[in-house]
């Protein structure tokens, strides 16, 4: 009996022992630290050996010895009594000679003055003999001075050479001695480091982050992360990539704040959060950008393109229409106002649109709601019922060819494709017009072009000041050009009978799918968003994600999120999220952004500050014009507006009034490569004057004067100096043209004096980034003198003969150049 | 106690102890051998093929700034290239790029071509771009030789 128990306990003991041995032999934090210390020790030893080698290198030693010997020899020689005597004697002679020279020069001056006065007299009286005599004296004095100078210089050279030889040798010696001291110091430091490494204890490394209420032990195994020693070693010995730790030291941020995982644990699986019920497993590398977004909530985060793209896409795709997400500024609804859509679209077009929007516009932001035929019919009827009291004046598009041709010209002149694309080419600010004649009728187009805000108060479409004739021509052109025979014909408008029951059913569908998230719809102004709120989406445990009946993916947050974005209804048939047809890249960047939507308790000191939104609202007549022309769609003023066109905050300080007047009447592009994008609004003289005077009164930077050169200051000499800077030192011709010469990236400069104020030009040359923060131009850091010379050249540059033949550049800035 | 029956089990215990000793000796000699960690096996994608975040940042800067002259594909055929007296460098030229060190590439971007004994048509970007941005540009430029973009281009 006893024997059996002894056998069993013996076997158990053995097993236990084997387990202990196994745990000791397999990698663990102690072994990582040991291994890292060995690596570091080996590296330091190697460096130490190399330093010693350099220090003790025979060649180095030999050179030092030779130099020391030479130095000694020279110093001895120099300090020998006879050399010293020579040296002192030479110095003394030099002093004497210098005194004599001074006297001789004074004498020469005297004779020269005498001679000059005599020369004057010689013309009046004629004392030839005395003249000749004096001239001889003068020549003799000149010779004396020349001799004295030569003697002085010779001697000086001698003395200097004597001194220089000793000095040079001393300098050489000092340099090599310094080099040796440096290597010795290096060696000492290496030895100290080595001692430190050897003395290093194998122990748990721990950072306590009180503010984050977190204890982080990751560097216990990831020994190399905070040390820049091994950039290419394997994890966990490798140094942390990039500059992240410079800005986010482990002592303040820890590791798990960004990487996730279980920072207290010291076993790999547990620390990486790869255990059941730990809510935050390690964040895979491609999605790490989401962590940046937890603190950098609004601005562009440098070096994190995926996060920035994801955040932008989240807003642009209209996700906020259905899902609340904190940190995103409330944007206006991304879809058009549907309050009067019944006046606008063709019934047949509408049903095809609802079936698959991308069928009509491949690039549309409207997702596919995968509606049933019944739902489509109901929604179509409901939407067609949305009309204002007065129906639009019906109108038949005239097919007159001259009218169509006039419309085409107007379409081009008005630069409609700055915002509208036609067959995929053109802007993305407004809908593609390729098949617009199949969608809307001529009557609606006429009324919309005449006054866009009358139909749709939030529209981005500016009100062009078209007259009746122009409107008719444009309508004729649009209706003729942009139709597709595969789509319902514009003339054939059938009537659809609508009952009260249809409307009730339609309202239920609108509420179900949340159409009002992106569109204005009467009666739904206060309806709540239909989607799940996403404020803490990143914190959601995988157990709380509904995988439904779908089995094809692993149970992880990332897999779920990506699958959901790619096929929104794959988990259950009853889901409502529409299909956005995101590409794989879009799914990736959206997943990164969604990973930033966390409600973790982040102390205020860790959050990047938010810039307050601009509340700039232009006042008076100018304000009305800005609203009517929708200037903010493309231009920014005082932090508000778009980035397609130049910032106008300092327009008045930037350009001259005459140029601005002419430009507004007939806009052009100052950049050769830029398409002409600024539309011609057909402004009246009074409207142009309103803009110019507002610009000159309000849109100014007080530190920039209109004039900086006095009339006489723009000299040819200064301009010539500027010309050299332009072509040689700064090679401005790489990007800018004068006449027809040079690159075409920056604005054309031939007529810059007519366009820019002197003050702006000078300030621009001194540092354009101070005026336009994200300007592309390189910053040269020119001095005031250089900038003035270059400005003088640019202000006085004339068209060369070659350039004179050229059509005056109808040209254009956009972007950020000096425009 | 010392009966012959009892000797059998004792011997067996001794034999049982032998592997114990052997294991102990092995552990003593081997000690813990650290091995680099494998990536966690959780169902997550590995780093996708393509550009790292820094390279991607560099690419955006390149397209925004450098591509005017050096071309979107980095082959030196940018829009502005025909206007330049000295043709811009072809960054897809593997043999030339291999002859440049990281420091040389960094310096020519930061201080301009003129300061590096090359054409001064290449401006100094040090005032416009931060050192980190220039580093990102260098990292991206390093990916250009032999990229699919180049092969496509050559086919065209």
PDB file of N, CA and C in Angstrom, chain A residues 646-648 650-651 653-655 670-671 701 703-705 708-709 726 730 732 735-736 745-749 752 755-784 786-788 790-791 794-795 813-819, chain B residues 128:
ATOM      1  N   UNK A 646      -7.436  79.539 -53.868  1.00  0.00           N
ATOM      2  CA  UNK A 646      -6.615  80.234 -52.866  1.00  0.00           C
ATOM      3  C   UNK A 646      -7.417  80.806 -51.693  1.00  0.00           C
ATOM      4  N   UNK A 647      -6.732  80.860 -50.552  1.00  0.00           N
ATOM      5  CA  UNK A 647      -7.271  81.485 -49.349  1.00  0.00           C
ATOM      6  C   UNK A 647      -7.375  82.988 -49.596  1.00  0.00           C
ATOM      7  N   UNK A 648      -8.527  83.571 -49.271  1.00  0.00           N
ATOM      8  CA  UNK A 648      -8.729  84.987 -49.581  1.00  0.00           C
ATOM      9  C   UNK A 648      -8.624  85.880 -48.351  1.00  0.00           C
ATOM     10  N   UNK A 650      -6.324  87.428 -46.917  1.00  0.00           N
ATOM     11  CA  UNK A 650      -5.537  88.650 -47.074  1.00  0.00           C
ATOM     12  C   UNK A 650      -5.577  89.164 -48.505  1.00  0.00           C
ATOM     13  N   UNK A 651      -6.682  88.925 -49.169  1.00  0.00           N
ATOM     14  CA  UNK A 651      -6.787  89.277 -50.588  1.00  0.00           C
ATOM     15  C   UNK A 651      -6.419  90.740 -50.857  1.00  0.00           C
ATOM     16  N   UNK A 653      -4.435  92.795 -49.243  1.00  0.00           N
ATOM     17  CA  UNK A 653      -3.008  93.088 -49.158  1.00  0.00           C
ATOM     18  C   UNK A 653      -2.253  92.426 -50.290  1.00  0.00           C
ATOM     19  N   UNK A 654      -2.856  91.417 -50.866  1.00  0.00           N
ATOM     20  CA  UNK A 654      -2.161  90.589 -51.836  1.00  0.00           C
ATOM     21  C   UNK A 654      -2.177  91.188 -53.237  1.00  0.00           C
ATOM     22  N   UNK A 655      -3.378  91.482 -53.739  1.00  0.00           N
ATOM     23  CA  UNK A 655      -3.450  91.909 -55.149  1.00  0.00           C
ATOM     24  C   UNK A 655      -3.834  93.372 -55.277  1.00  0.00           C
ATOM     25  N   UNK A 670      -3.421  82.015 -63.372  1.00  0.00           N
ATOM     26  CA  UNK A 670      -2.044  82.510 -63.444  1.00  0.00           C
ATOM     27  C   UNK A 670      -1.038  81.363 -63.494  1.00  0.00           C
ATOM     28  N   UNK A 671      -1.506  80.159 -63.386  1.00  0.00           N
ATOM     29  CA  UNK A 671      -0.622  79.001 -63.471  1.00  0.00           C
ATOM     30  C   UNK A 671      -0.871  78.285 -64.783  1.00  0.00           C
ATOM     31  N   UNK A 701      -3.885  92.297 -44.303  1.00  0.00           N
ATOM     32  CA  UNK A 701      -2.928  92.006 -43.248  1.00  0.00           C
ATOM     33  C   UNK A 701      -2.207  93.318 -42.976  1.00  0.00           C
ATOM     34  N   UNK A 703       0.289  94.231 -41.461  1.00  0.00           N
ATOM     35  CA  UNK A 703       1.753  94.353 -41.471  1.00  0.00           C
ATOM     36  C   UNK A 703       2.291  94.446 -42.898  1.00  0.00           C
ATOM     37  N   UNK A 704       1.418  94.359 -43.887  1.00  0.00           N
ATOM     38  CA  UNK A 704       1.897  94.394 -45.274  1.00  0.00           C
ATOM     39  C   UNK A 704       1.435  95.676 -45.960  1.00  0.00           C
ATOM     40  N   UNK A 705       2.390  96.562 -46.217  1.00  0.00           N
ATOM     41  CA  UNK A 705       2.005  97.818 -46.862  1.00  0.00           C
ATOM     42  C   UNK A 705       1.796  97.611 -48.355  1.00  0.00           C
ATOM     43  N   UNK A 708       6.386  99.490 -51.006  1.00  0.00           N
ATOM     44  CA  UNK A 708       7.572  99.413 -50.159  1.00  0.00           C
ATOM     45  C   UNK A 708       8.777 100.105 -50.783  1.00  0.00           C
ATOM     46  N   UNK A 709       8.679 100.444 -52.066  1.00  0.00           N
ATOM     47  CA  UNK A 709       9.814 101.089 -52.729  1.00  0.00           C
ATOM     48  C   UNK A 709       9.497 102.554 -52.984  1.00  0.00           C
ATOM     49  N   UNK A 726      17.685  85.656 -59.247  1.00  0.00           N
ATOM     50  CA  UNK A 726      16.590  84.911 -59.891  1.00  0.00           C
ATOM     51  C   UNK A 726      17.119  83.738 -60.692  1.00  0.00           C
ATOM     52  N   UNK A 730      19.044  81.384 -56.864  1.00  0.00           N
ATOM     53  CA  UNK A 730      17.850  80.644 -56.447  1.00  0.00           C
ATOM     54  C   UNK A 730      17.195  79.855 -57.570  1.00  0.00           C
ATOM     55  N   UNK A 732      15.008  80.412 -59.877  1.00  0.00           N
ATOM     56  CA  UNK A 732      13.539  80.503 -59.859  1.00  0.00           C
ATOM     57  C   UNK A 732      12.932  79.969 -61.163  1.00  0.00           C
ATOM     58  N   UNK A 735      10.728  76.729 -61.795  1.00  0.00           N
ATOM     59  CA  UNK A 735       9.280  76.607 -61.631  1.00  0.00           C
ATOM     60  C   UNK A 735       8.474  77.748 -62.247  1.00  0.00           C
ATOM     61  N   UNK A 736       9.095  78.913 -62.401  1.00  0.00           N
ATOM     62  CA  UNK A 736       8.339  80.077 -62.880  1.00  0.00           C
ATOM     63  C   UNK A 736       8.778  80.487 -64.277  1.00  0.00           C
ATOM     64  N   UNK A 745       5.345  75.488 -63.042  1.00  0.00           N
ATOM     65  CA  UNK A 745       4.657  75.029 -61.836  1.00  0.00           C
ATOM     66  C   UNK A 745       4.081  76.211 -61.070  1.00  0.00           C
ATOM     67  N   UNK A 746       4.939  77.191 -60.835  1.00  0.00           N
ATOM     68  CA  UNK A 746       4.471  78.381 -60.134  1.00  0.00           C
ATOM     69  C   UNK A 746       3.812  79.331 -61.120  1.00  0.00           C
ATOM     70  N   UNK A 747       3.246  80.419 -60.603  1.00  0.00           N
ATOM     71  CA  UNK A 747       2.598  81.386 -61.501  1.00  0.00           C
ATOM     72  C   UNK A 747       3.580  82.045 -62.467  1.00  0.00           C
ATOM     73  N   UNK A 748       3.040  82.446 -63.579  1.00  0.00           N
ATOM     74  CA  UNK A 748       3.767  83.210 -64.578  1.00  0.00           C
ATOM     75  C   UNK A 748       4.116  84.558 -63.955  1.00  0.00           C
ATOM     76  N   UNK A 749       5.355  85.048 -64.203  1.00  0.00           N
ATOM     77  CA  UNK A 749       5.762  86.240 -63.461  1.00  0.00           C
ATOM     78  C   UNK A 749       5.910  87.493 -64.313  1.00  0.00           C
ATOM     79  N   UNK A 752       3.742  90.325 -63.082  1.00  0.00           N
ATOM     80  CA  UNK A 752       3.472  90.253 -61.649  1.00  0.00           C
ATOM     81  C   UNK A 752       3.317  91.629 -61.020  1.00  0.00           C
ATOM     82  N   UNK A 755      -0.159  92.552 -60.898  1.00  0.00           N
ATOM     83  CA  UNK A 755      -1.045  91.705 -60.113  1.00  0.00           C
ATOM     84  C   UNK A 755      -0.848  91.905 -58.608  1.00  0.00           C
ATOM     85  N   UNK A 756       0.395  91.792 -58.150  1.00  0.00           N
ATOM     86  CA  UNK A 756       0.632  91.814 -56.701  1.00  0.00           C
ATOM     87  C   UNK A 756       1.024  93.198 -56.207  1.00  0.00           C
ATOM     88  N   UNK A 757       0.709  93.460 -54.951  1.00  0.00           N
ATOM     89  CA  UNK A 757       1.200  94.693 -54.342  1.00  0.00           C
ATOM     90  C   UNK A 757       2.685  94.492 -54.031  1.00  0.00           C
ATOM     91  N   UNK A 758       3.409  95.607 -53.925  1.00  0.00           N
ATOM     92  CA  UNK A 758       4.851  95.505 -53.634  1.00  0.00           C
ATOM     93  C   UNK A 758       5.082  94.853 -52.274  1.00  0.00           C
ATOM     94  N   UNK A 759       4.238  95.251 -51.321  1.00  0.00           N
ATOM     95  CA  UNK A 759       4.406  94.740 -49.959  1.00  0.00           C
ATOM     96  C   UNK A 759       4.239  93.232 -49.898  1.00  0.00           C
ATOM     97  N   UNK A 760       3.215  92.738 -50.601  1.00  0.00           N
ATOM     98  CA  UNK A 760       2.967  91.290 -50.604  1.00  0.00           C
ATOM     99  C   UNK A 760       4.129  90.549 -51.246  1.00  0.00           C
ATOM    100  N   UNK A 761       4.595  91.081 -52.380  1.00  0.00           N
ATOM    101  CA  UNK A 761       5.688  90.421 -53.097  1.00  0.00           C
ATOM    102  C   UNK A 761       6.922  90.311 -52.200  1.00  0.00           C
ATOM    103  N   UNK A 762       7.255  91.409 -51.527  1.00  0.00           N
ATOM    104  CA  UNK A 762       8.442  91.403 -50.672  1.00  0.00           C
ATOM    105  C   UNK A 762       8.252  90.417 -49.509  1.00  0.00           C
ATOM    106  N   UNK A 763       7.079  90.494 -48.885  1.00  0.00           N
ATOM    107  CA  UNK A 763       6.821  89.598 -47.748  1.00  0.00           C
ATOM    108  C   UNK A 763       6.836  88.143 -48.216  1.00  0.00           C
ATOM    109  N   UNK A 764       6.309  87.915 -49.402  1.00  0.00           N
ATOM    110  CA  UNK A 764       6.277  86.557 -49.968  1.00  0.00           C
ATOM    111  C   UNK A 764       7.690  86.015 -50.147  1.00  0.00           C
ATOM    112  N   UNK A 765       8.570  86.865 -50.711  1.00  0.00           N
ATOM    113  CA  UNK A 765       9.939  86.414 -50.969  1.00  0.00           C
ATOM    114  C   UNK A 765      10.666  86.137 -49.657  1.00  0.00           C
ATOM    115  N   UNK A 766      10.334  86.906 -48.637  1.00  0.00           N
ATOM    116  CA  UNK A 766      11.025  86.709 -47.356  1.00  0.00           C
ATOM    117  C   UNK A 766      10.558  85.433 -46.660  1.00  0.00           C
ATOM    118  N   UNK A 767       9.377  84.946 -46.996  1.00  0.00           N
ATOM    119  CA  UNK A 767       8.896  83.713 -46.361  1.00  0.00           C
ATOM    120  C   UNK A 767       7.434  83.499 -46.695  1.00  0.00           C
ATOM    121  N   UNK A 768       7.188  82.782 -47.782  1.00  0.00           N
ATOM    122  CA  UNK A 768       5.798  82.630 -48.228  1.00  0.00           C
ATOM    123  C   UNK A 768       4.990  81.770 -47.263  1.00  0.00           C
ATOM    124  N   UNK A 769       5.701  80.915 -46.529  1.00  0.00           N
ATOM    125  CA  UNK A 769       4.983  80.028 -45.617  1.00  0.00           C
ATOM    126  C   UNK A 769       4.303  80.804 -44.494  1.00  0.00           C
ATOM    127  N   UNK A 770       4.862  81.982 -44.189  1.00  0.00           N
ATOM    128  CA  UNK A 770       4.236  82.793 -43.145  1.00  0.00           C
ATOM    129  C   UNK A 770       2.922  83.367 -43.647  1.00  0.00           C
ATOM    130  N   UNK A 771       2.797  83.526 -44.953  1.00  0.00           N
ATOM    131  CA  UNK A 771       1.579  84.111 -45.510  1.00  0.00           C
ATOM    132  C   UNK A 771       0.547  83.031 -45.841  1.00  0.00           C
ATOM    133  N   UNK A 772       1.032  81.934 -46.415  1.00  0.00           N
ATOM    134  CA  UNK A 772       0.142  80.813 -46.749  1.00  0.00           C
ATOM    135  C   UNK A 772       0.790  79.548 -46.185  1.00  0.00           C
ATOM    136  N   UNK A 773       0.280  79.059 -45.050  1.00  0.00           N
ATOM    137  CA  UNK A 773       0.998  78.020 -44.308  1.00  0.00           C
ATOM    138  C   UNK A 773       1.343  76.755 -45.098  1.00  0.00           C
ATOM    139  N   UNK A 774       0.474  76.288 -45.994  1.00  0.00           N
ATOM    140  CA  UNK A 774       0.814  75.031 -46.667  1.00  0.00           C
ATOM    141  C   UNK A 774       1.285  75.244 -48.103  1.00  0.00           C
ATOM    142  N   UNK A 775       1.894  76.393 -48.342  1.00  0.00           N
ATOM    143  CA  UNK A 775       2.377  76.693 -49.689  1.00  0.00           C
ATOM    144  C   UNK A 775       3.385  75.637 -50.143  1.00  0.00           C
ATOM    145  N   UNK A 776       3.383  75.345 -51.441  1.00  0.00           N
ATOM    146  CA  UNK A 776       4.296  74.299 -51.935  1.00  0.00           C
ATOM    147  C   UNK A 776       5.712  74.821 -52.134  1.00  0.00           C
ATOM    148  N   UNK A 777       5.835  76.109 -52.391  1.00  0.00           N
ATOM    149  CA  UNK A 777       7.128  76.692 -52.730  1.00  0.00           C
ATOM    150  C   UNK A 777       8.191  76.415 -51.663  1.00  0.00           C
ATOM    151  N   UNK A 778       9.432  76.115 -52.109  1.00  0.00           N
ATOM    152  CA  UNK A 778      10.494  75.952 -51.107  1.00  0.00           C
ATOM    153  C   UNK A 778      10.745  77.274 -50.376  1.00  0.00           C
ATOM    154  N   UNK A 779      11.202  77.178 -49.139  1.00  0.00           N
ATOM    155  CA  UNK A 779      11.480  78.388 -48.360  1.00  0.00           C
ATOM    156  C   UNK A 779      12.989  78.609 -48.344  1.00  0.00           C
ATOM    157  N   UNK A 780      13.420  79.772 -48.895  1.00  0.00           N
ATOM    158  CA  UNK A 780      14.853  79.973 -49.073  1.00  0.00           C
ATOM    159  C   UNK A 780      15.502  80.736 -47.926  1.00  0.00           C
ATOM    160  N   UNK A 781      14.707  81.380 -47.107  1.00  0.00           N
ATOM    161  CA  UNK A 781      15.281  82.172 -46.023  1.00  0.00           C
ATOM    162  C   UNK A 781      16.126  83.329 -46.543  1.00  0.00           C
ATOM    163  N   UNK A 782      15.580  84.077 -47.523  1.00  0.00           N
ATOM    164  CA  UNK A 782      16.332  85.207 -48.091  1.00  0.00           C
ATOM    165  C   UNK A 782      16.463  86.328 -47.076  1.00  0.00           C
ATOM    166  N   UNK A 783      17.583  87.066 -47.176  1.00  0.00           N
ATOM    167  CA  UNK A 783      17.733  88.238 -46.325  1.00  0.00           C
ATOM    168  C   UNK A 783      16.864  89.355 -46.898  1.00  0.00           C
ATOM    169  N   UNK A 784      16.656  90.395 -46.093  1.00  0.00           N
ATOM    170  CA  UNK A 784      15.895  91.570 -46.521  1.00  0.00           C
ATOM    171  C   UNK A 784      16.494  92.145 -47.817  1.00  0.00           C
ATOM    172  N   UNK A 786      18.367  90.692 -50.146  1.00  0.00           N
ATOM    173  CA  UNK A 786      18.134  89.818 -51.300  1.00  0.00           C
ATOM    174  C   UNK A 786      16.688  89.914 -51.762  1.00  0.00           C
ATOM    175  N   UNK A 787      15.774  89.864 -50.790  1.00  0.00           N
ATOM    176  CA  UNK A 787      14.355  89.912 -51.146  1.00  0.00           C
ATOM    177  C   UNK A 787      14.037  91.229 -51.858  1.00  0.00           C
ATOM    178  N   UNK A 788      14.633  92.317 -51.390  1.00  0.00           N
ATOM    179  CA  UNK A 788      14.370  93.618 -52.030  1.00  0.00           C
ATOM    180  C   UNK A 788      14.910  93.637 -53.457  1.00  0.00           C
ATOM    181  N   UNK A 790      15.427  91.055 -55.444  1.00  0.00           N
ATOM    182  CA  UNK A 790      14.621  90.163 -56.272  1.00  0.00           C
ATOM    183  C   UNK A 790      13.263  90.799 -56.582  1.00  0.00           C
ATOM    184  N   UNK A 791      12.679  91.452 -55.573  1.00  0.00           N
ATOM    185  CA  UNK A 791      11.402  92.147 -55.789  1.00  0.00           C
ATOM    186  C   UNK A 791      11.594  93.246 -56.831  1.00  0.00           C
ATOM    187  N   UNK A 794      11.631  91.671 -60.208  1.00  0.00           N
ATOM    188  CA  UNK A 794      10.317  91.186 -60.640  1.00  0.00           C
ATOM    189  C   UNK A 794       9.361  92.344 -60.942  1.00  0.00           C
ATOM    190  N   UNK A 795       9.517  93.430 -60.211  1.00  0.00           N
ATOM    191  CA  UNK A 795       8.612  94.566 -60.436  1.00  0.00           C
ATOM    192  C   UNK A 795       8.967  95.329 -61.702  1.00  0.00           C
ATOM    193  N   UNK A 813      -4.009  80.890 -60.774  1.00  0.00           N
ATOM    194  CA  UNK A 813      -3.454  80.259 -59.639  1.00  0.00           C
ATOM    195  C   UNK A 813      -4.526  79.427 -59.125  1.00  0.00           C
ATOM    196  N   UNK A 814      -4.085  78.495 -58.510  1.00  0.00           N
ATOM    197  CA  UNK A 814      -4.989  77.850 -57.683  1.00  0.00           C
ATOM    198  C   UNK A 814      -4.029  77.221 -56.830  1.00  0.00           C
ATOM    199  N   UNK A 815      -4.464  76.662 -55.771  1.00  0.00           N
ATOM    200  CA  UNK A 815      -3.496  76.172 -54.879  1.00  0.00           C
ATOM    201  C   UNK A 815      -2.892  77.313 -54.183  1.00  0.00           C
ATOM    202  N   UNK A 816      -1.602  77.297 -54.035  1.00  0.00           N
ATOM    203  CA  UNK A 816      -1.056  78.146 -53.010  1.00  0.00           C
ATOM    204  C   UNK A 816      -0.004  79.133 -53.471  1.00  0.00           C
ATOM    205  N   UNK A 817       0.172  79.255 -54.691  1.00  0.00           N
ATOM    206  CA  UNK A 817       1.275  80.085 -55.138  1.00  0.00           C
ATOM    207  C   UNK A 817       1.045  81.546 -54.887  1.00  0.00           C
ATOM    208  N   UNK A 818       2.032  82.356 -55.164  1.00  0.00           N
ATOM    209  CA  UNK A 818       1.841  83.788 -54.978  1.00  0.00           C
ATOM    210  C   UNK A 818       0.851  84.276 -56.020  1.00  0.00           C
ATOM    211  N   UNK A 819      -0.367  84.357 -55.692  1.00  0.00           N
ATOM    212  CA  UNK A 819      -1.328  84.753 -56.692  1.00  0.00           C
ATOM    213  C   UNK A 819      -2.148  85.883 -56.140  1.00  0.00           C
TER     214      UNK A 819
ATOM    215  N   UNK B 128      10.901  74.204 -46.116  1.00  0.00           N
ATOM    216  CA  UNK B 128       9.507  73.857 -46.363  1.00  0.00           C
ATOM    217  C   UNK B 128       9.122  72.536 -45.674  1.00  0.00           C
TER     218      UNK B 128
END
